[in-house]
Coordinates of C-alpha atoms and ligand atoms in Angstrom, one line a residue:
X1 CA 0.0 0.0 0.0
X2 CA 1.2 3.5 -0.8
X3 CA 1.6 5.7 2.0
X4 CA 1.9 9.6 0.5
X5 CA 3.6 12.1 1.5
X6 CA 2.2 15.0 2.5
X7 CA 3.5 18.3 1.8
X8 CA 0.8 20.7 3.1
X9 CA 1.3 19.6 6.2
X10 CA 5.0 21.8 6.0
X11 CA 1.7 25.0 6.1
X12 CA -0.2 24.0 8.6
X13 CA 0.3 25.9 12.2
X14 CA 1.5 22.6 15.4
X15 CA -1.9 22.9 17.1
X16 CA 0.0 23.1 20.9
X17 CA 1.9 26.3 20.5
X18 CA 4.6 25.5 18.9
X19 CA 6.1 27.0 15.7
X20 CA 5.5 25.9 12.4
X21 CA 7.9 23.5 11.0
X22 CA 8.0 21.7 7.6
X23 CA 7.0 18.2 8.8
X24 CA 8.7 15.4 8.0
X25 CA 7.6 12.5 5.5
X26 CA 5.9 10.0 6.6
X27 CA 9.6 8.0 8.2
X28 CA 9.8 4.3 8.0
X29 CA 12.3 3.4 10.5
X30 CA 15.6 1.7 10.1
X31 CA 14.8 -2.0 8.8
X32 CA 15.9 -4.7 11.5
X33 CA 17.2 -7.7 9.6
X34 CA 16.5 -9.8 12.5
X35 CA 12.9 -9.0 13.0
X36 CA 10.2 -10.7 11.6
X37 CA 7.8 -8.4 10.4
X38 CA 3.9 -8.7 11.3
X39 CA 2.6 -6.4 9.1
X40 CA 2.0 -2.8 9.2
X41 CA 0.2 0.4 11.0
X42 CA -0.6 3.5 9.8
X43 CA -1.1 6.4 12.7
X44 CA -3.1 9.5 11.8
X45 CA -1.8 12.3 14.2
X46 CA -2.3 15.4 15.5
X47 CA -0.1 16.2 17.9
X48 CA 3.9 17.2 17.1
X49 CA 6.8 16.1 19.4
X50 CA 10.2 14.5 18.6
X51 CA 9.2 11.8 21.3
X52 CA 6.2 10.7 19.5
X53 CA 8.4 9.5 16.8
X54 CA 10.6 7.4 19.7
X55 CA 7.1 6.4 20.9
X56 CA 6.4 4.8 17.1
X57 CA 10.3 3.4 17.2
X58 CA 10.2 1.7 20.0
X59 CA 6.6 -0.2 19.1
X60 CA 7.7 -0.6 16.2
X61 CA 11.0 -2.3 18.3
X62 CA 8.9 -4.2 20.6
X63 CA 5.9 -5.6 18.0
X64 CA 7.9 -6.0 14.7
X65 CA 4.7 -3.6 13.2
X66 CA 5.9 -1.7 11.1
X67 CA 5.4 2.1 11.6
X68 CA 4.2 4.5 9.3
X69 CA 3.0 8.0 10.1
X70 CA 1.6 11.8 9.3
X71 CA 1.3 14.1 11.3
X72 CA -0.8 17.2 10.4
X73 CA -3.5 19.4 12.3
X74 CA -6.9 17.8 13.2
X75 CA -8.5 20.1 10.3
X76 CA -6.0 19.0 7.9
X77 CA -6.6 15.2 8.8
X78 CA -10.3 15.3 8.9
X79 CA -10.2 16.9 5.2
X80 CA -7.5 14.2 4.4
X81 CA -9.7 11.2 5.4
X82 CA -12.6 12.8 3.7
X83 CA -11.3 13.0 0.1
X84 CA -9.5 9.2 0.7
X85 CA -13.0 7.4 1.9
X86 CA -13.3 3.9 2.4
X87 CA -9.7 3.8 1.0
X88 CA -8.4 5.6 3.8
X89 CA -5.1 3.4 5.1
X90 CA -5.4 4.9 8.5
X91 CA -5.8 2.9 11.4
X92 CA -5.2 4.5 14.1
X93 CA -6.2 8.3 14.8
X94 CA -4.5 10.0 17.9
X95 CA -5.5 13.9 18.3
X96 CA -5.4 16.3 21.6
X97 CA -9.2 17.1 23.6
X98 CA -12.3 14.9 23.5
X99 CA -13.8 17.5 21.3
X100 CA -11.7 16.6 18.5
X101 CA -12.0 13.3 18.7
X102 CA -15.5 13.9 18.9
X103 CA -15.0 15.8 15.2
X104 CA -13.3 12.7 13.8
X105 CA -16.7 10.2 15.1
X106 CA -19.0 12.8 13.9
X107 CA -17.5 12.4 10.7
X108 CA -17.9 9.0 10.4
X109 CA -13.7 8.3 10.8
X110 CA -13.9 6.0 13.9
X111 CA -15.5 2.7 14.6
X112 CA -15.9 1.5 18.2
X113 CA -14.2 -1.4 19.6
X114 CA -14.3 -3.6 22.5
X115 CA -11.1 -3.9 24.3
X116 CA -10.9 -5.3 28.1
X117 CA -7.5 -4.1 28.5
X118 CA -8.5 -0.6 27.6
X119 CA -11.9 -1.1 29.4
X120 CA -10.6 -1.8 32.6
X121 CA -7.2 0.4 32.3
X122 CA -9.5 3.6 31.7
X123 CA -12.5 5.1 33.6
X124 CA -15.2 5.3 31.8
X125 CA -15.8 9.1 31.8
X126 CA -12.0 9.3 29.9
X127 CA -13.3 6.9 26.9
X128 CA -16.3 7.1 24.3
X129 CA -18.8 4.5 25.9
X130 CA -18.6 2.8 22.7
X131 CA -15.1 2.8 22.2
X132 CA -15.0 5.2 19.4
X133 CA -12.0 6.6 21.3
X134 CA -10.0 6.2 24.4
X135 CA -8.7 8.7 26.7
X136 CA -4.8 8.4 27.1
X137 CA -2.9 11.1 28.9
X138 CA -5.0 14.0 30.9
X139 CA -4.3 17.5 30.9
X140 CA -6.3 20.2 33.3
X141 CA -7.4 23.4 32.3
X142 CA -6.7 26.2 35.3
X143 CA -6.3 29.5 36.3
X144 CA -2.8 31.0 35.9
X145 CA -2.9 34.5 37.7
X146 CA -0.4 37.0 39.3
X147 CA 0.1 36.9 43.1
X148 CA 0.9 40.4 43.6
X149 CA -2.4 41.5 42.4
X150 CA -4.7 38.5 43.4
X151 CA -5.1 36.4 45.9
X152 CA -5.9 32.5 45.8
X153 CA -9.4 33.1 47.3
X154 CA -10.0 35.4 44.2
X155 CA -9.5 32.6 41.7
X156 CA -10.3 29.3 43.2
X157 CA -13.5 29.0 40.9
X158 CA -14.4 29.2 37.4
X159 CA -17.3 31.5 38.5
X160 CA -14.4 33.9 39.7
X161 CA -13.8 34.6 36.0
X162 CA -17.1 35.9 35.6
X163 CA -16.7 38.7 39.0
X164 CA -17.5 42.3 38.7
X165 CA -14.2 42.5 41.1
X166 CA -12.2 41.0 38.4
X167 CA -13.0 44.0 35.5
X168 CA -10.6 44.6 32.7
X169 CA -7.9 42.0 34.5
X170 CA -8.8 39.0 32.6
X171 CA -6.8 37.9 29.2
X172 CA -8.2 34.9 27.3
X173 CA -7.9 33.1 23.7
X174 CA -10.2 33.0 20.7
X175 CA -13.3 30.7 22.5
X176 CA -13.3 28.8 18.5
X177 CA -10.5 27.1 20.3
X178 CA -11.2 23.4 21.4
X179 CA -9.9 23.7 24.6
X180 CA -12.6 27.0 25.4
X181 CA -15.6 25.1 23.9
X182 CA -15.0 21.4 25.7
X183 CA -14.8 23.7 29.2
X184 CA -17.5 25.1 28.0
X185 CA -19.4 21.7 27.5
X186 CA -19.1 21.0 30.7
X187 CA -20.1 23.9 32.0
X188 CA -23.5 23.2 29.7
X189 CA -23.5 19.8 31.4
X190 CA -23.3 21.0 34.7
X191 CA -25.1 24.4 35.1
X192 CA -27.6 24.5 32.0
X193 CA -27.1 26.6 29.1
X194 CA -28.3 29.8 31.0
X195 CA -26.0 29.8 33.8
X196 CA -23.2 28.9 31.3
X197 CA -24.3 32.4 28.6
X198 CA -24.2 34.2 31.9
X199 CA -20.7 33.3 32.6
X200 CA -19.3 33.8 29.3
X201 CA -20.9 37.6 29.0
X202 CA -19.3 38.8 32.0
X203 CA -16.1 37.1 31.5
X204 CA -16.0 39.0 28.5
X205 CA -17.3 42.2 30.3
X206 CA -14.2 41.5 32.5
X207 CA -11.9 41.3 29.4
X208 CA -8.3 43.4 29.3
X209 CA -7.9 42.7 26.0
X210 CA -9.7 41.3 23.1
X211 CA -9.0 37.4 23.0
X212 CA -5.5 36.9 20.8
X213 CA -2.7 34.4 20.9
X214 CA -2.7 30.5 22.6
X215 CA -2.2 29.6 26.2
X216 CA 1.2 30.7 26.5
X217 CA 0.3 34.4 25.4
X218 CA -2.0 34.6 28.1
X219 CA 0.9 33.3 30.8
X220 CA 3.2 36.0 28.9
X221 CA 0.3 38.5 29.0
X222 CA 0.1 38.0 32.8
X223 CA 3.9 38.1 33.6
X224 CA 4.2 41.2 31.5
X225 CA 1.3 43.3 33.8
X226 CA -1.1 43.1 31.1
X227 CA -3.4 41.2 32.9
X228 CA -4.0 39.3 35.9
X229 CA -5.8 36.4 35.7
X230 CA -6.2 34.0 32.5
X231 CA -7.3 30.1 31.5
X232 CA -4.3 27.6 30.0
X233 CA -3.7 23.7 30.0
X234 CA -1.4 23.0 32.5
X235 CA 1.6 22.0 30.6
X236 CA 2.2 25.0 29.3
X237 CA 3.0 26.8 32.2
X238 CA 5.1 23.3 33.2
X239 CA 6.9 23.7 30.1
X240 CA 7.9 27.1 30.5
X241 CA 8.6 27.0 34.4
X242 CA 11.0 23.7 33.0
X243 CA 12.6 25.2 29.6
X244 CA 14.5 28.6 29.3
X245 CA 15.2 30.7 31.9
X246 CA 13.7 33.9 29.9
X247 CA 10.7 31.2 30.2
X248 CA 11.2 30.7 34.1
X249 CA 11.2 33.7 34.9
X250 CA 8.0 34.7 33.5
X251 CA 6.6 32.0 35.0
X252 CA 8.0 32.8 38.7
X253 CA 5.5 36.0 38.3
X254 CA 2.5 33.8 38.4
X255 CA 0.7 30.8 40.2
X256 CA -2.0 28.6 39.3
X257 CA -5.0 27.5 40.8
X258 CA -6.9 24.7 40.2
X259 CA -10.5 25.2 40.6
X260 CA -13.4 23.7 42.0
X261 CA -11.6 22.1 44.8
X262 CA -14.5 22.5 47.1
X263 CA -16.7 21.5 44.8
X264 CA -16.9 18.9 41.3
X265 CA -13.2 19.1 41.0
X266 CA -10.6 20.9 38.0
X267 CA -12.0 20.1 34.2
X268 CA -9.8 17.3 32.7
X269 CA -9.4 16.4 29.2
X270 CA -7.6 13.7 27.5
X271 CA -5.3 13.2 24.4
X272 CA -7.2 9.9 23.0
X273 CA -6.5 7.2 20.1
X274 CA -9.4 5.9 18.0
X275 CA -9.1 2.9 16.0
X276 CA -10.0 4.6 12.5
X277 CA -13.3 3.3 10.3
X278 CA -12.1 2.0 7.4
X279 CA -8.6 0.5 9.2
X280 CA -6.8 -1.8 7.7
X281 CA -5.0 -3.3 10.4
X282 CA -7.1 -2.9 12.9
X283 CA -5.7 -5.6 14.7
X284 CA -2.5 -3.7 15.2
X285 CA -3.9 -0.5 15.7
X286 CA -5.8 -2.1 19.0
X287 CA -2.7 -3.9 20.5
X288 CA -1.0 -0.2 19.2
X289 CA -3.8 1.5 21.9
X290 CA -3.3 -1.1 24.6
X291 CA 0.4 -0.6 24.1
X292 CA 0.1 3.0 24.8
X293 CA -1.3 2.1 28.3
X294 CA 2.0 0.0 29.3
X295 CA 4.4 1.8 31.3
X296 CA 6.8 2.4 28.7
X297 CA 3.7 3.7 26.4
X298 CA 2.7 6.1 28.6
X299 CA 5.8 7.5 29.8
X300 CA 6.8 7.9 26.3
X301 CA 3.6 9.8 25.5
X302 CA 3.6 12.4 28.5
X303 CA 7.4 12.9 29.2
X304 CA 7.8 16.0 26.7
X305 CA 4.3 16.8 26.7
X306 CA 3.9 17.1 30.3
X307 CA 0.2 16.1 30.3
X308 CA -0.6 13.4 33.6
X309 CA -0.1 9.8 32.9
X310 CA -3.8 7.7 32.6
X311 CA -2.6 5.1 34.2
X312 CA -1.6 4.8 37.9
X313 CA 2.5 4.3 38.5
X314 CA 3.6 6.2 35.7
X315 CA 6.4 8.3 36.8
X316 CA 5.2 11.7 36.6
X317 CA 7.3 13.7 33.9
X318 CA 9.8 16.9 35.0
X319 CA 7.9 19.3 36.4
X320 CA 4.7 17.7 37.4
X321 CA 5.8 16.7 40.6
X322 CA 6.3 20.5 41.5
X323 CA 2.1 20.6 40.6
X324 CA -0.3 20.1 43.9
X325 CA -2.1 17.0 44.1
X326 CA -6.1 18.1 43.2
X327 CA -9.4 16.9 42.8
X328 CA -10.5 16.0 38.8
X329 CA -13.4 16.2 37.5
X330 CA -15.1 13.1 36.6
X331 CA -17.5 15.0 33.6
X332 CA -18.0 12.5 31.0
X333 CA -15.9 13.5 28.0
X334 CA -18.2 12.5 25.3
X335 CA -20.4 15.2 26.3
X336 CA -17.7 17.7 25.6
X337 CA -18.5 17.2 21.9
X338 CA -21.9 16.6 22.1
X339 CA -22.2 19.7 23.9
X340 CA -19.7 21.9 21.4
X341 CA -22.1 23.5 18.7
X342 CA -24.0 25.1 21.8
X343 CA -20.9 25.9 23.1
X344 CA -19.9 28.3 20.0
X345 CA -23.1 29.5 20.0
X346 CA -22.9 30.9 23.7
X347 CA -19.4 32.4 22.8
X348 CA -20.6 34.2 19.6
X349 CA -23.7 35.7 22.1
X350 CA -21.5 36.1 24.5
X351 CA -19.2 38.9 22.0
X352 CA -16.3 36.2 22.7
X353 CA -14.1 36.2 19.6
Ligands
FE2_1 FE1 -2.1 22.0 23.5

């Protein structure tokens, strides 16, 4: 089977932040004489890190699979499995937030299998009850805020965001980003859609700036005075308070809080794999998922990303151990996408850009 390379992929902006890079083509890795090959696997991906490519290595290693992959946005995948239809070779589709993954069922790209390693490995609120997709690494999405002009008390709820006392200190991101509409799902979920239309107009009454950049603009934003208070995924502020020491310092200006403590617990989403429709291995890309819930998968899917093992006894990656222990919240992540067409609706009443 032909595998192509994909060239547009060298255009399209890393969905976590990081610059664009031409991509590489799709790499089969070094042949091992010795092993005896049991056929193939084709990964559809969204996500961008040099240790993804170890990740695929060292299965590849371990299974004698071979490995082929593309990497490209979700948008760019989604169009690419549209115009290759039942002919699609992808077998496995990994991508960032239940509401993409929730993008890639809609369309009709994943089928759901039954796995009882994967079943009893991951709660049930982290997968799609069907197994359409399965949650794999979490990440939280908290409140990053300065310390010098707010107090913990002043930010230990999402609510907070939405307080009169917090006018013109609040910087945010475009809400047509995934990770502002799955928060938003839950919020749907949990208050109703009225309570949730009422947050989202006075965050935005409470705005500093229109909403610009990704998460780490809003951790900049904060360190450089422009703002006080503002919503990221928590590897991002992990990876700057770990990388350069321009980066540390900004990130010595500000703390985080993790809300709802007292209450349903911090939103959590999940970087999932779905075993894709039309697969052909899809033999390969099942014992590919389970394999990402060994130790060895996991730690070699969180340890440059910095997201929170799944699975109990994974070391935690640099950094995360610095984090509090905190209470998750155990929203069912299938609603996220269920719930994300309402979601951009509130934000577009709401005047959030
Ligand atoms: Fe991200």
């Amino acid at each position: 089977m032909k595998f192509p390379a994909i060239l547009a992929a060298a255009l399209v902006l890393a969905a976590c932040g990081k610059p664009a890079v031409p991509e590489a083509a799709p790499v089969e890795s070094a042949a091992e004489p010795t092993v005896q090959r049991t056929g193939t696997l084709n990964i559809y991906s969204a996500r961008h890190y040099d240790s993804d490519k170890i990740m695929y290595d060292t299965f590849e290693k371990e299974t004698g699979i071979r490995v082929r992959f593309r990497e490209s946005g979700a948008p760019e995948l989604i169009e690419t499995m549209k115009a290759e239809g039942d002919a699609s070779p992808a077998d496995v589709i990994i991508a960032s937030d239940a509401g993409t993954l929730f993008r890639f069922q809609d369309a009709g790209f994943t089928q759901g299998i039954r796995s009882e390693a994967l079943e009893s490995a991951i709660p049930p609120h982290f997968r799609e009850p069907d197994g359409n997709w399965f949650g794999l690494a979490r990440r939280a999405r908290i409140i990053v805020y300065d310390p010098s002009r707010l107090q913990p008390e002043d930010v230990d709820q999402y609510s907070d965001l939405a307080d009169g006392k917090l006018h013109g200190e609040v910087c945010m991101r475009s809400s047509s980003n995934i990770y502002n509409l799955s928060l938003m799902g839950e919020f749907i979920g949990r208050w109703g859609p009225d309570k949730a239309s009422a947050w989202a107009r006075n965050v935005v009454a409470n705005f500093a700036r229109p909403p610009q950049g990704g998460d780490t603009t809003q951790i900049e934003s904060i360190a450089a005075g422009e703002c006080s208070v503002a919503l990221i995924n928590h590897y991002y502020w992990v990876r700057m308070a770990t990388g350069t020491d321009a980066d540390k310092a900004k990130t010595a200006k500000t703390k985080l809080s993790f809300p709802e403590q007292d209450g349903v617990g911090t939103h959590i989403n999940v970087t999932a794999a779905a075993v894709a429709a039309h697969a052909p291995n899809k033999d390969n890309a099942v014992r590919f998922i389970e394999w990402l819930t060994t130790q060895e998968g996991q730690k070699l899917l969180t340890t440059e990303t910095k997201e929170f093992p799944m699975i109990a006894g994974v070391p935690l990656p640099e950094g995360l151990d610095a984090l509090p222990d905190f209470k998750q919240s155990q929203f069912p992540l299938q609603q996220l996408g269920e719930n994300q067409a309402e979601a951009q609706e509130i934000y577009d009443r709401a005047g959030w850009n």
